Amino acid sequence: MRRSRAAPIRLHLECLEPGWAAAWPAWRMQARRAARAALKAVEKPARPAILSLVFTNDAHICALNRDYRGKDRPTNVLSFPAADAEAAESQGRAEVLGDVILALETVAGESLHQNKDLQSHAMHLIVHGILHIFGYDHTAPDEAEAMETLETAILAGLGIGDPYGR
C-alpha cells in the first residue's frame, strides 16, 4: 500500500531587521529547521501552501500588536493565520497559511533575562508561532497543556530543552 504524500509547504523567510544576522548568524538555516520540525507535527493542508517567517524589530511588532490586537507594546512573536484557503483553492493557487513574526529586541531581552541562548529561544518561538497558525492556543488550561506538551516534544527533537522548565 502506498502512502499519500502531504502537499509541500514552502517557507518564505524575510529579515526586516539587520540585527538578526549579527545576533544569530545561522538564523536562516536554524529558522527553517525549527519550522520544518513544527510542520511535521501538525496536519498539513492537502494542497501546496506557503508560510512566512518574518524577522523584525520591536517598533514594527509594536505597531502590528497595537493595530491588530489593541496592545500598544512590543511582544516576542505574533502569528497571523491567513483566512483565504477557500479563495486559493477556487483560484488554483497555493494556500497562504499565514505569517509568524519575531521581534529581535524582545526575543534577545527575554533570552538574557531567562538565561537562554538566543537561537534556542527564537526556535521555540518559531515553533510556538507555527502551532498558533495551525489552531493551537493557550488561553484555557487544557489547551495550554496540549500546546506546551507538543512544543516541548518538537523542541526535544531539535535538541532544545523544555522551555517551560518542567
Short mmCIF file of C-alpha atoms in Angstrom, two decimals:
data_model
loop_
_atom_site.label_atom_id
_atom_site.label_comp_id
_atom_site.label_asym_id
_atom_site.label_seq_id
_atom_site.Cartn_x
_atom_site.Cartn_y
_atom_site.Cartn_z
CA MET A 1 0.00 0.00 0.00
CA ARG A 2 1.30 3.45 -0.93
CA ARG A 3 1.22 6.33 1.49
CA SER A 4 -0.02 9.61 0.09
CA ARG A 5 2.45 12.45 0.36
CA ALA A 6 1.50 15.65 2.08
CA ALA A 7 1.42 18.69 -0.13
CA PRO A 8 4.62 20.76 0.04
CA ILE A 9 4.77 23.81 2.26
CA ARG A 10 7.13 26.50 1.01
CA LEU A 11 8.78 28.61 3.68
CA HIS A 12 9.27 32.27 2.91
CA LEU A 13 11.82 33.93 5.22
CA GLU A 14 12.16 37.68 5.36
CA CYS A 15 14.53 39.66 7.54
CA LEU A 16 13.45 43.28 8.04
CA GLU A 17 15.88 43.89 10.91
CA PRO A 18 19.60 43.56 10.02
CA GLY A 19 20.44 42.98 13.68
CA TRP A 20 19.08 39.43 13.46
CA ALA A 21 22.04 38.34 11.30
CA ALA A 22 24.53 39.79 13.78
CA ALA A 23 22.77 38.34 16.84
CA TRP A 24 22.03 34.94 15.28
CA PRO A 25 24.36 34.28 12.31
CA ALA A 26 22.72 30.95 11.37
CA TRP A 27 19.20 32.38 11.61
CA ARG A 28 18.07 31.35 8.12
CA MET A 29 19.14 27.71 8.39
CA GLN A 30 18.01 27.27 12.00
CA ALA A 31 14.66 29.02 11.42
CA ARG A 32 13.94 26.61 8.56
CA ARG A 33 14.94 23.69 10.76
CA ALA A 34 12.56 24.78 13.54
CA ALA A 35 9.74 25.45 11.09
CA ARG A 36 10.11 22.08 9.38
CA ALA A 37 10.08 20.31 12.76
CA ALA A 38 6.88 22.12 13.74
CA LEU A 39 5.27 21.39 10.38
CA LYS A 40 6.00 17.66 10.77
CA ALA A 41 3.91 17.68 13.95
CA VAL A 42 0.73 19.23 12.54
CA GLU A 43 -1.83 18.16 9.98
CA LYS A 44 -0.77 19.80 6.75
CA PRO A 45 -3.11 21.12 4.09
CA ALA A 46 -3.94 18.87 1.14
CA ARG A 47 -2.70 21.48 -1.32
CA PRO A 48 0.62 23.26 -1.74
CA ALA A 49 0.96 26.09 0.76
CA ILE A 50 3.18 28.99 1.80
CA LEU A 51 4.18 30.00 5.33
CA SER A 52 6.09 33.22 6.05
CA LEU A 53 8.57 33.78 8.85
CA VAL A 54 9.39 37.45 9.34
CA PHE A 55 12.27 38.68 11.49
CA THR A 56 11.77 42.28 12.53
CA ASN A 57 12.26 44.69 15.41
CA ASP A 58 10.28 45.96 18.40
CA ALA A 59 8.99 49.10 16.69
CA HIS A 60 7.46 47.11 13.83
CA ILE A 61 5.95 44.39 16.02
CA CYS A 62 4.63 47.03 18.44
CA ALA A 63 2.73 48.67 15.57
CA LEU A 64 1.32 45.30 14.50
CA ASN A 65 0.39 44.39 18.06
CA ARG A 66 -1.34 47.76 18.50
CA ASP A 67 -3.13 47.71 15.15
CA TYR A 68 -4.30 44.09 15.19
CA ARG A 69 -4.54 43.19 18.87
CA GLY A 70 -5.13 46.54 20.57
CA LYS A 71 -1.99 46.15 22.70
CA ASP A 72 0.39 49.11 22.36
CA ARG A 73 3.60 47.31 23.29
CA PRO A 74 6.12 45.03 21.62
CA THR A 75 5.87 41.29 22.02
CA ASN A 76 8.18 38.42 21.17
CA VAL A 77 6.14 36.70 18.46
CA LEU A 78 2.90 37.30 16.58
CA SER A 79 1.07 34.79 14.42
CA PHE A 80 -1.35 35.83 11.73
CA PRO A 81 -3.20 32.85 10.26
CA ALA A 82 -4.45 33.57 6.75
CA ALA A 83 -8.13 33.29 6.00
CA ASP A 84 -8.11 32.76 2.23
CA ALA A 85 -7.90 28.95 1.93
CA GLU A 86 -11.19 28.66 0.04
CA ALA A 87 -10.29 31.50 -2.30
CA ALA A 88 -6.90 29.95 -3.01
CA GLU A 89 -8.47 26.59 -3.78
CA SER A 90 -11.08 28.08 -6.10
CA GLN A 91 -8.37 30.01 -7.96
CA GLY A 92 -6.00 27.01 -8.17
CA ARG A 93 -3.15 28.71 -6.32
CA ALA A 94 -1.11 27.74 -3.27
CA GLU A 95 -2.76 28.30 0.05
CA VAL A 96 -1.19 31.02 2.19
CA LEU A 97 -1.06 29.68 5.73
CA GLY A 98 -0.05 32.91 7.41
CA ASP A 99 2.82 34.84 8.95
CA VAL A 100 4.91 34.26 12.06
CA ILE A 101 6.72 37.46 13.09
CA LEU A 102 9.53 37.74 15.67
CA ALA A 103 10.94 40.93 17.22
CA LEU A 104 14.68 40.99 17.85
CA GLU A 105 14.93 43.26 20.90
CA THR A 106 12.18 41.47 22.83
CA VAL A 107 13.43 37.98 21.93
CA ALA A 108 17.02 38.93 22.80
CA GLY A 109 15.93 40.59 26.06
CA GLU A 110 13.90 37.55 27.10
CA SER A 111 16.83 35.28 26.25
CA LEU A 112 19.11 37.27 28.50
CA HIS A 113 16.56 37.60 31.33
CA GLN A 114 15.61 33.89 31.19
CA ASN A 115 19.23 32.73 30.80
CA LYS A 116 18.54 31.06 27.43
CA ASP A 117 20.59 31.30 24.29
CA LEU A 118 19.02 33.40 21.55
CA GLN A 119 18.97 30.60 18.97
CA SER A 120 17.06 28.17 21.23
CA HIS A 121 14.60 30.83 22.34
CA ALA A 122 13.94 32.04 18.78
CA MET A 123 13.48 28.47 17.56
CA HIS A 124 10.98 27.89 20.37
CA LEU A 125 9.06 31.00 19.35
CA ILE A 126 9.02 29.88 15.71
CA VAL A 127 7.53 26.53 16.76
CA HIS A 128 5.08 28.32 19.08
CA GLY A 129 4.00 30.72 16.33
CA ILE A 130 3.52 27.95 13.78
CA LEU A 131 1.36 25.98 16.19
CA HIS A 132 -0.84 29.09 16.51
CA ILE A 133 -1.13 29.20 12.71
CA PHE A 134 -2.48 25.65 12.85
CA GLY A 135 -5.08 26.44 15.51
CA TYR A 136 -3.28 25.63 18.75
CA ASP A 137 -3.85 28.05 21.60
CA HIS A 138 -3.07 28.51 25.27
CA THR A 139 -5.97 30.58 26.61
CA ALA A 140 -7.58 27.69 28.52
CA PRO A 141 -5.50 25.46 30.85
CA ASP A 142 -6.19 22.25 28.89
CA GLU A 143 -5.30 23.98 25.59
CA ALA A 144 -2.11 25.37 27.15
CA GLU A 145 -1.09 21.94 28.42
CA ALA A 146 -1.63 20.34 24.99
CA MET A 147 0.23 23.11 23.15
CA GLU A 148 3.15 23.20 25.61
CA THR A 149 3.48 19.41 25.54
CA LEU A 150 3.66 19.43 21.74
CA GLU A 151 6.12 22.35 21.72
CA THR A 152 8.35 20.56 24.22
CA ALA A 153 8.34 17.37 22.13
CA ILE A 154 9.17 19.26 18.92
CA LEU A 155 11.98 21.16 20.64
CA ALA A 156 13.38 17.96 22.17
CA GLY A 157 13.70 16.62 18.63
CA LEU A 158 15.78 19.70 17.84
CA GLY A 159 18.00 19.16 20.88
CA ILE A 160 16.42 22.04 22.83
CA GLY A 161 15.35 21.57 26.44
CA ASP A 162 11.88 22.18 27.84
CA PRO A 163 11.31 25.94 27.61
CA TYR A 164 8.74 25.73 30.40
CA GLY A 165 11.23 24.27 32.86
CA ARG A 166 9.16 21.20 33.68
#
